[in-house]
Tab-separated table of C-alpha atoms (C1' of nucleotides) in Angstrom:
chain	number	residue	atom	x	y	z
A	1	MET	CA	0.832	16.889	-14.175
A	2	SER	CA	-2.489	16.292	-15.776
A	3	THR	CA	-3.294	12.733	-14.687
A	4	VAL	CA	-1.761	12.678	-11.209
A	5	GLY	CA	-0.137	14.832	-8.658
A	6	PHE	CA	2.195	13.019	-6.227
A	7	ARG	CA	4.987	15.789	-7.138
A	8	GLN	CA	5.029	19.038	-5.320
A	9	HIS	CA	4.328	22.410	-6.744
A	10	ASP	CA	2.758	26.431	-6.137
A	11	HIS	CA	-0.504	26.070	-5.498
A	12	THR	CA	-1.879	29.807	-4.604
A	13	HIS	CA	-2.198	30.311	-8.297
A	14	CYS	CA	-4.052	26.548	-9.257
A	15	VAL	CA	-6.043	27.506	-5.542
A	16	HIS	CA	-7.083	31.223	-7.262
A	17	THR	CA	-7.634	29.210	-11.051
A	18	ALA	CA	-10.379	26.597	-9.721
A	19	LEU	CA	-12.237	29.116	-7.408
A	20	ALA	CA	-12.277	31.174	-9.959
A	21	GLN	CA	-13.624	28.802	-12.911
A	22	ALA	CA	-15.992	27.339	-10.445
A	23	GLU	CA	-17.553	30.293	-9.268
A	24	ALA	CA	-17.776	30.903	-12.415
A	25	LYS	CA	-19.749	27.404	-13.667
A	26	CYS	CA	-21.879	28.244	-11.316
A	27	LYS	CA	-22.618	31.078	-11.825
A	28	THR	CA	-23.398	29.971	-16.312
A	29	ARG	CA	-25.754	27.451	-14.162
A	30	ARG	CA	-27.789	29.704	-11.698
A	31	LEU	CA	-26.550	27.914	-9.624
A	32	GLN	CA	-25.796	29.821	-5.332
A	33	PHE	CA	-21.661	29.241	-4.572
A	34	THR	CA	-22.561	30.596	-0.985
A	35	PRO	CA	-19.572	31.833	1.206
A	36	VAL	CA	-19.700	28.485	3.116
A	37	ARG	CA	-19.607	26.347	-0.374
A	38	ARG	CA	-16.711	28.449	-1.282
A	39	ARG	CA	-14.493	27.906	1.785
A	40	VAL	CA	-15.353	23.928	1.784
A	41	LEU	CA	-13.563	23.650	-2.587
A	42	GLU	CA	-11.686	25.932	-0.983
A	43	ILE	CA	-10.610	24.553	1.755
A	44	LEU	CA	-9.963	21.726	-0.282
A	45	LEU	CA	-7.750	22.815	-2.800
A	46	GLU	CA	-5.572	23.809	-0.087
A	47	LYS	CA	-5.103	21.095	1.957
A	48	HIS	CA	-4.280	19.408	-1.490
A	49	ARG	CA	-5.421	16.500	-0.206
A	50	ALA	CA	-7.667	14.739	1.122
A	51	MET	CA	-9.740	15.406	4.090
A	52	GLY	CA	-13.342	13.992	6.338
A	53	ALA	CA	-16.216	16.678	6.503
A	54	TYR	CA	-15.680	16.851	9.863
A	55	ASP	CA	-12.094	18.237	9.477
A	56	ILE	CA	-13.788	20.421	6.729
A	57	LEU	CA	-16.176	21.215	10.572
A	58	GLY	CA	-13.566	21.599	12.623
A	59	ILE	CA	-11.942	24.939	10.029
A	60	LEU	CA	-14.972	26.020	9.613
A	61	SER	CA	-15.975	25.235	12.848
A	62	ALA	CA	-13.129	28.078	13.514
A	63	GLU	CA	-13.595	30.789	11.213
A	64	GLY	CA	-17.772	31.345	12.702
A	65	LEU	CA	-18.840	29.750	9.740
A	66	GLY	CA	-22.027	26.469	11.682
A	67	SER	CA	-20.969	23.665	13.729
A	68	GLN	CA	-22.978	21.310	13.484
A	69	PRO	CA	-22.660	18.474	10.656
A	70	PRO	CA	-24.925	19.781	8.423
A	71	VAL	CA	-23.330	22.575	7.370
A	72	ALA	CA	-20.870	20.304	6.201
A	73	TYR	CA	-22.483	17.570	4.872
A	74	ARG	CA	-24.090	20.507	2.675
A	75	ALA	CA	-21.708	22.004	2.367
A	76	LEU	CA	-19.955	19.378	0.741
A	77	ASP	CA	-23.077	17.394	-1.024
A	78	PHE	CA	-22.990	20.580	-2.956
A	79	LEU	CA	-19.360	20.502	-4.019
A	80	VAL	CA	-19.494	16.226	-5.279
A	81	GLN	CA	-23.710	17.249	-7.292
A	82	ASN	CA	-21.226	19.676	-9.324
A	83	GLY	CA	-18.250	18.659	-10.300
A	84	PHE	CA	-15.708	20.932	-7.826
A	85	VAL	CA	-14.680	17.880	-5.652
A	86	HIS	CA	-15.053	14.155	-5.651
A	87	ARG	CA	-16.104	11.455	-2.469
A	88	ILE	CA	-13.574	8.974	-1.610
A	89	GLU	CA	-15.028	6.100	-1.146
A	90	GLN	CA	-12.363	3.280	0.928
A	91	LEU	CA	-11.894	7.386	3.151
A	92	ASN	CA	-14.769	8.797	3.869
A	93	ALA	CA	-13.469	11.392	2.465
A	94	TYR	CA	-13.666	14.012	0.655
A	95	ALA	CA	-10.799	15.730	-2.011
A	96	ALA	CA	-11.248	19.061	-4.860
A	97	CYS	CA	-11.849	17.523	-8.273
A	98	ALA	CA	-8.515	17.319	-10.056
A	99	HIS	CA	-9.906	18.618	-13.636
A	100	PRO	CA	-12.784	20.128	-12.566
A	101	THR	CA	-13.506	21.941	-15.872
A	102	HIS	CA	-14.522	18.659	-18.003
A	103	ASP	CA	-16.501	16.390	-17.362
A	104	HIS	CA	-14.666	12.777	-16.545
A	105	VAL	CA	-14.270	9.534	-13.891
A	106	PRO	CA	-12.243	10.675	-11.947
A	107	ALA	CA	-10.110	7.319	-10.681
A	108	PHE	CA	-7.639	7.399	-7.707
A	109	LEU	CA	-4.166	6.242	-6.937
A	110	ILE	CA	-4.749	5.860	-3.236
A	111	CYS	CA	-1.431	5.831	-0.540
A	112	ARG	CA	-2.051	3.127	2.493
A	113	SER	CA	1.125	4.605	4.402
A	114	CYS	CA	0.641	8.778	3.642
A	115	LYS	CA	-2.561	9.029	2.124
A	116	ALA	CA	-1.445	10.725	-0.216
A	117	VAL	CA	-4.269	10.904	-3.266
A	118	ALA	CA	-4.112	11.527	-7.100
A	119	GLU	CA	-6.825	11.806	-9.023
A	120	THR	CA	-6.951	10.368	-12.620
A	121	GLU	CA	-9.194	9.928	-15.518
A	122	THR	CA	-10.573	6.361	-16.805
A	123	GLU	CA	-13.452	5.026	-18.986
A	124	LEU	CA	-17.097	5.059	-18.232
A	125	THR	CA	-17.461	1.907	-19.772
A	126	GLN	CA	-14.657	-0.230	-20.021
A	127	GLY	CA	-13.718	-3.544	-20.878
A	128	ARG	CA	-15.141	-5.953	-18.079
A	129	LEU	CA	-17.480	-3.881	-16.255
A	130	GLY	CA	-18.958	-2.333	-19.008
A	131	ALA	CA	-19.195	-5.472	-21.105
A	132	ALA	CA	-21.133	-7.619	-18.081
A	133	ALA	CA	-24.099	-4.584	-17.571
A	134	SER	CA	-24.244	-4.092	-21.160
A	135	THR	CA	-24.753	-7.725	-21.587
A	136	SER	CA	-27.354	-8.279	-18.426
A	137	GLY	CA	-29.110	-5.053	-18.898
A	138	PHE	CA	-27.984	-3.287	-16.497
A	139	GLN	CA	-27.233	0.751	-16.177
A	140	ILE	CA	-25.076	2.211	-14.887
A	141	GLU	CA	-24.962	5.888	-14.218
A	142	ARG	CA	-21.596	6.499	-11.852
A	143	VAL	CA	-18.565	4.492	-11.366
A	144	VAL	CA	-15.928	4.319	-8.951
A	145	VAL	CA	-12.744	3.564	-9.248
A	146	GLU	CA	-9.830	4.317	-6.231
A	147	ALA	CA	-6.548	1.977	-5.818
A	148	GLU	CA	-5.136	1.841	-2.803
A	149	GLY	CA	-0.875	1.194	-3.310
A	150	LEU	CA	2.356	2.112	-2.512
A	151	CYS	CA	2.804	5.740	-4.088
A	152	PRO	CA	6.170	6.814	-4.681
A	153	GLU	CA	7.681	8.502	-1.887
A	154	CYS	CA	6.802	5.843	0.144
A	155	VAL	CA	7.220	2.266	-1.917
A	156	GLY	CA	11.371	3.211	-1.095
A	157	GLU	CA	9.908	3.600	3.248
A	158	LEU	CA	8.426	0.421	4.198
A	159	PRO	CA	9.309	-2.632	5.437
B	1	MET	CA	-24.285	-16.949	-14.059
B	2	SER	CA	-20.101	-16.501	-13.740
B	3	THR	CA	-20.633	-13.523	-14.179
B	4	VAL	CA	-23.557	-11.024	-13.643
B	5	GLY	CA	-26.489	-12.424	-10.742
B	6	PHE	CA	-28.768	-9.861	-11.596
B	7	ARG	CA	-31.348	-13.301	-12.456
B	8	GLN	CA	-33.517	-15.914	-10.003
B	9	HIS	CA	-31.295	-18.506	-9.053
B	10	ASP	CA	-32.580	-21.239	-6.502
B	11	HIS	CA	-29.118	-21.207	-4.318
B	12	THR	CA	-30.146	-23.054	-0.752
B	13	HIS	CA	-26.660	-25.095	-3.077
B	14	CYS	CA	-24.920	-22.665	-4.100
B	15	VAL	CA	-24.771	-22.376	-0.445
B	16	HIS	CA	-23.413	-25.161	0.771
B	17	THR	CA	-21.426	-25.203	-2.232
B	18	ALA	CA	-19.788	-22.324	-1.231
B	19	LEU	CA	-19.395	-22.846	2.724
B	20	ALA	CA	-17.450	-26.834	1.777
B	21	GLN	CA	-15.171	-24.672	-0.368
B	22	ALA	CA	-14.269	-22.457	2.060
B	23	GLU	CA	-14.006	-24.623	5.051
B	24	ALA	CA	-11.794	-26.853	1.804
B	25	LYS	CA	-9.212	-23.641	2.083
B	26	CYS	CA	-9.512	-23.198	5.713
B	27	LYS	CA	-8.358	-26.493	6.219
B	28	THR	CA	-5.667	-26.338	4.088
B	29	ARG	CA	-4.597	-23.632	5.354
B	30	ARG	CA	-4.644	-23.624	8.786
B	31	LEU	CA	-6.607	-20.926	9.445
B	32	GLN	CA	-10.338	-22.031	12.387
B	33	PHE	CA	-13.896	-21.874	10.556
B	34	THR	CA	-15.010	-21.250	13.923
B	35	PRO	CA	-18.887	-21.004	13.650
B	36	VAL	CA	-19.461	-17.627	13.854
B	37	ARG	CA	-17.823	-16.552	10.887
B	38	ARG	CA	-19.223	-19.912	9.825
B	39	ARG	CA	-22.906	-18.100	10.212
B	40	VAL	CA	-21.687	-15.242	8.522
B	41	LEU	CA	-20.966	-15.942	5.613
B	42	GLU	CA	-23.606	-18.899	5.322
B	43	ILE	CA	-26.153	-15.416	6.106
B	44	LEU	CA	-24.435	-14.010	3.641
B	45	LEU	CA	-24.710	-16.624	0.894
B	46	GLU	CA	-28.365	-17.404	1.636
B	47	LYS	CA	-28.924	-13.341	1.732
B	48	HIS	CA	-28.059	-13.178	-1.145
B	49	ARG	CA	-27.057	-9.438	-1.193
B	50	ALA	CA	-25.061	-6.523	0.522
B	51	MET	CA	-25.721	-6.309	4.181
B	52	GLY	CA	-23.908	-4.087	7.093
B	53	ALA	CA	-22.433	-4.768	9.553
B	54	TYR	CA	-26.155	-5.012	12.431
B	55	ASP	CA	-28.156	-6.240	9.945
B	56	ILE	CA	-25.317	-9.880	10.192
B	57	LEU	CA	-25.248	-8.686	14.895
B	58	GLY	CA	-28.773	-8.208	14.457
B	59	ILE	CA	-29.138	-12.190	13.532
B	60	LEU	CA	-25.875	-13.293	15.172
B	61	SER	CA	-27.674	-11.917	18.396
B	62	ALA	CA	-31.362	-13.582	18.558
B	63	GLU	CA	-28.936	-17.072	17.819
B	64	GLY	CA	-27.306	-16.135	20.786
B	65	LEU	CA	-23.851	-16.056	19.014
B	66	GLY	CA	-22.854	-12.758	20.207
B	67	SER	CA	-24.482	-9.864	20.707
B	68	GLN	CA	-21.756	-6.527	20.401
B	69	PRO	CA	-20.339	-4.635	16.717
B	70	PRO	CA	-16.892	-6.053	17.176
B	71	VAL	CA	-18.065	-10.422	17.136
B	72	ALA	CA	-19.594	-9.104	13.887
B	73	TYR	CA	-16.373	-6.820	12.274
B	74	ARG	CA	-14.245	-9.183	13.357
B	75	ALA	CA	-16.177	-12.663	11.390
B	76	LEU	CA	-15.944	-10.095	8.316
B	77	ASP	CA	-12.523	-9.279	8.679
B	78	PHE	CA	-11.557	-13.261	8.916
B	79	LEU	CA	-13.235	-12.991	5.464
B	80	VAL	CA	-12.714	-10.625	3.638
B	81	GLN	CA	-9.273	-10.774	4.435
B	82	ASN	CA	-9.184	-14.713	2.997
B	83	GLY	CA	-11.497	-13.960	0.275
B	84	PHE	CA	-15.318	-15.066	1.750
B	85	VAL	CA	-16.932	-12.322	1.254
B	86	HIS	CA	-16.611	-8.282	-0.084
B	87	ARG	CA	-16.824	-5.237	1.260
B	88	ILE	CA	-18.717	-3.231	-0.832
B	89	GLU	CA	-17.025	0.164	0.089
B	90	GLN	CA	-20.306	2.821	-1.945
B	91	LEU	CA	-22.727	1.098	0.715
B	92	ASN	CA	-20.979	0.800	3.601
B	93	ALA	CA	-21.257	-2.690	3.690
B	94	TYR	CA	-20.283	-6.701	3.038
B	95	ALA	CA	-21.029	-8.819	0.109
B	96	ALA	CA	-20.289	-13.524	-0.095
B	97	CYS	CA	-16.936	-13.071	-3.111
B	98	ALA	CA	-19.223	-15.321	-5.608
B	99	HIS	CA	-16.265	-16.635	-7.594
B	100	PRO	CA	-14.063	-17.480	-3.914
B	101	THR	CA	-11.911	-20.134	-5.813
B	102	HIS	CA	-9.518	-18.471	-7.357
B	103	ASP	CA	-7.943	-13.903	-7.225
B	104	HIS	CA	-9.217	-12.713	-8.932
B	105	VAL	CA	-9.550	-7.610	-8.406
B	106	PRO	CA	-13.862	-8.264	-7.602
B	107	ALA	CA	-16.243	-5.285	-9.506
B	108	PHE	CA	-19.058	-4.499	-9.199
B	109	LEU	CA	-23.016	-3.834	-10.357
B	110	ILE	CA	-25.481	-1.457	-7.189
B	111	CYS	CA	-28.628	-1.262	-8.224
B	112	ARG	CA	-29.595	2.590	-6.561
B	113	SER	CA	-32.955	1.378	-6.383
B	114	CYS	CA	-33.221	-2.495	-5.012
B	115	LYS	CA	-29.742	-2.481	-3.438
B	116	ALA	CA	-28.995	-5.439	-5.800
B	117	VAL	CA	-25.476	-6.284	-6.097
B	118	ALA	CA	-24.124	-8.141	-9.380
B	119	GLU	CA	-19.823	-8.597	-8.728
B	120	THR	CA	-17.506	-9.766	-12.105
B	121	GLU	CA	-14.454	-9.619	-12.524
B	122	THR	CA	-11.569	-7.075	-13.561
B	123	GLU	CA	-8.173	-6.514	-14.093
B	124	LEU	CA	-5.875	-4.828	-12.081
B	125	THR	CA	-4.398	-2.550	-14.149
B	126	GLN	CA	-6.203	-2.469	-17.605
B	127	GLY	CA	-6.024	1.308	-18.929
B	128	ARG	CA	-5.906	4.769	-18.539
B	129	LEU	CA	-5.202	3.604	-14.671
B	130	GLY	CA	-2.601	1.137	-14.609
B	131	ALA	CA	-0.408	3.539	-16.978
B	132	ALA	CA	-0.947	6.233	-14.882
B	133	ALA	CA	0.279	4.662	-11.510
B	134	SER	CA	3.712	3.030	-13.360
B	135	THR	CA	3.855	6.287	-15.238
B	136	SER	CA	3.831	7.988	-11.287
B	137	GLY	CA	5.807	5.338	-9.701
B	138	PHE	CA	2.938	4.140	-7.738
B	139	GLN	CA	2.073	0.660	-6.203
B	140	ILE	CA	-1.124	-0.195	-6.692
B	141	GLU	CA	-1.823	-3.720	-4.118
B	142	ARG	CA	-5.725	-3.433	-4.483
B	143	VAL	CA	-8.482	-1.749	-6.571
B	144	VAL	CA	-11.603	-0.765	-5.265
B	145	VAL	CA	-13.978	-0.915	-8.843
B	146	GLU	CA	-17.855	0.017	-7.668
B	147	ALA	CA	-21.255	0.810	-10.038
B	148	GLU	CA	-23.194	2.937	-9.086
B	149	GLY	CA	-26.917	2.904	-11.644
B	150	LEU	CA	-30.214	0.865	-12.527
B	151	CYS	CA	-30.285	-3.038	-12.122
B	152	PRO	CA	-31.750	-5.224	-15.594
B	153	GLU	CA	-36.045	-4.856	-13.042
B	154	CYS	CA	-35.659	-1.803	-11.606
B	155	VAL	CA	-34.395	0.274	-15.322
B	156	GLY	CA	-37.684	-0.467	-16.693
B	157	GLU	CA	-39.497	0.427	-13.515
B	158	LEU	CA	-38.269	4.323	-12.728
B	159	PRO	CA	-39.569	7.900	-13.872
C	1	DT	C1'	-42.166	45.772	-6.538
C	2	DT	C1'	-43.400	42.849	-4.623
C	3	DG	C1'	-44.987	38.454	-2.948
C	4	DA	C1'	-45.023	32.798	-3.892
C	5	DA	C1'	-41.870	29.148	-4.107
C	6	DA	C1'	-37.568	27.956	-4.205
C	7	DA	C1'	-33.222	26.819	-2.494
C	8	DA	C1'	-30.510	27.559	1.972
C	9	DT	C1'	-29.241	27.448	6.701
C	10	DG	C1'	-29.788	27.326	12.123
C	11	DT	C1'	-29.442	23.968	15.113
C	12	DA	C1'	-30.769	19.834	17.926
C	13	DA	C1'	-30.547	15.703	17.894
C	14	DT	C1'	-30.209	11.118	17.218
C	15	DA	C1'	-28.992	6.787	13.951
C	16	DA	C1'	-25.290	4.485	11.509
C	17	DC	C1'	-20.801	2.655	10.834
C	18	DA	C1'	-16.251	1.749	13.123
C	19	DT	C1'	-12.449	0.778	15.961
C	20	DA	C1'	-9.782	0.393	21.227
C	21	DT	C1'	-8.922	-1.564	25.037
C	22	DC	C1'	-8.173	-4.947	28.362
C	23	DA	C1'	-9.392	-9.863	30.938
C	24	DT	C1'	-10.241	-14.109	29.633
C	25	DC	C1'	-10.630	-19.068	27.019
C	26	DT	C1'	-9.428	-21.725	23.217
C	27	DT	C1'	-6.958	-23.954	19.414
C	28	DG	C1'	-3.146	-25.877	18.282
C	29	DG	C1'	1.938	-27.227	17.967
C	30	DA	C1'	6.808	-27.765	20.935
D	1	DT	C1'	1.980	-31.080	29.192
D	2	DC	C1'	2.822	-26.299	29.006
D	3	DC	C1'	3.392	-22.407	26.475
D	4	DA	C1'	1.983	-19.916	22.183
D	5	DA	C1'	-1.329	-17.554	19.119
D	6	DG	C1'	-5.485	-17.146	18.006
D	7	DA	C1'	-9.384	-15.869	19.667
D	8	DT	C1'	-13.583	-14.617	21.844
D	9	DG	C1'	-16.117	-11.542	25.579
D	10	DA	C1'	-18.238	-7.147	26.949
D	11	DT	C1'	-17.212	-1.911	27.287
D	12	DA	C1'	-16.671	1.809	26.174
D	13	DT	C1'	-15.909	5.385	22.791
D	14	DG	C1'	-14.944	6.666	18.599
D	15	DT	C1'	-15.986	8.656	13.855
D	16	DT	C1'	-19.600	9.388	10.553
D	17	DA	C1'	-24.021	11.029	7.998
D	18	DT	C1'	-28.588	11.933	8.766
D	19	DT	C1'	-33.369	13.299	9.932
D	20	DA	C1'	-36.599	16.769	11.504
D	21	DC	C1'	-37.626	20.937	11.612
D	22	DA	C1'	-37.932	25.835	11.975
D	23	DT	C1'	-35.825	30.471	10.136
D	24	DT	C1'	-33.564	33.693	6.699
D	25	DT	C1'	-32.476	34.477	1.965
D	26	DT	C1'	-32.416	34.746	-2.507
D	27	DT	C1'	-34.590	33.534	-7.781
D	28	DC	C1'	-38.392	35.218	-10.913
D	29	DA	C1'	-42.905	36.058	-12.225
D	30	DA	C1'	-46.772	38.291	-12.546
DNA sequence: TTGAAAAATGTAATAACATATCATCTTGGA
DNA sequence: TCCAAGATGATATGTTATTACATTTTTCAA
């Protein structure tokens, strides 16, 4: 449960917890946890999957929270910047962070069939990548690790 | 030189070599190395950097090789499919493979300042990601590893 | 407490990236 | 030589993301 998220669970509780944690973190850092930002995080926590900016915008729009793309992108930028949400590069999509209480390098397992996404962690400079960087003098600031494949559910069901 | 590509080098030679290797590989695999596909690979080898599909299309168009997006995307799909080119997810861009002669999991060092891209390699299931995958029953098929940061040139020059 | 600066929002327009569809042409192999 | 698969031409459209600028709200210190 702490590393992989393919299993079912009731998460009304975890949504509330995560929102409360985000609110607290914003308070201590003096960041504005505005209604749109809060709602975008809540949407991503509730859906518990990767969503595109325009999917989110559709919901915001239906709720009268804004209808133009920058509304969604600004909120997402804020949430990504502050570690509440991760961007999944392969999918051009966003997912709520599963471990928002500590700094980490996220890594994702992405099912190419059902698009489920599980988050785990990895080390910043592990193995050959870190070695290559330090050899060449490259200074790593951020690492994207995304594995594509089949989740446990889909492994059995496909050709 | 085999892992990192931030250093300068004369590469008229390596362009020719890489094209010849691609041609040979297509021959043995019975793939059609058509003029557009060849030219797209050549462009990426010559520029020796990540380029967007529309950048490439601009060049093709100026040369009378086609002016509509599918022309570029089809050629890129072919080249990616067959391991001659990699897609850089973070940049929505494409770069010629630096090690086309053997199968590998590419990893990239991407300079956020000058956009230079160096390719190195990594293991498919190294470390915690592989562990999380096998624990949960996720079957990894492809891994994207992209590090963003500052290249040796830019490390010195920025604030 | 109030006023200036910083941050956030509203809104319109457009840029950048990518695919669907269908007709036509070329190639390789039976 | 003919067929089937693969490649190309061409049009249209879908999806993702940013620029720009006016306005409002919040913060913070004088």
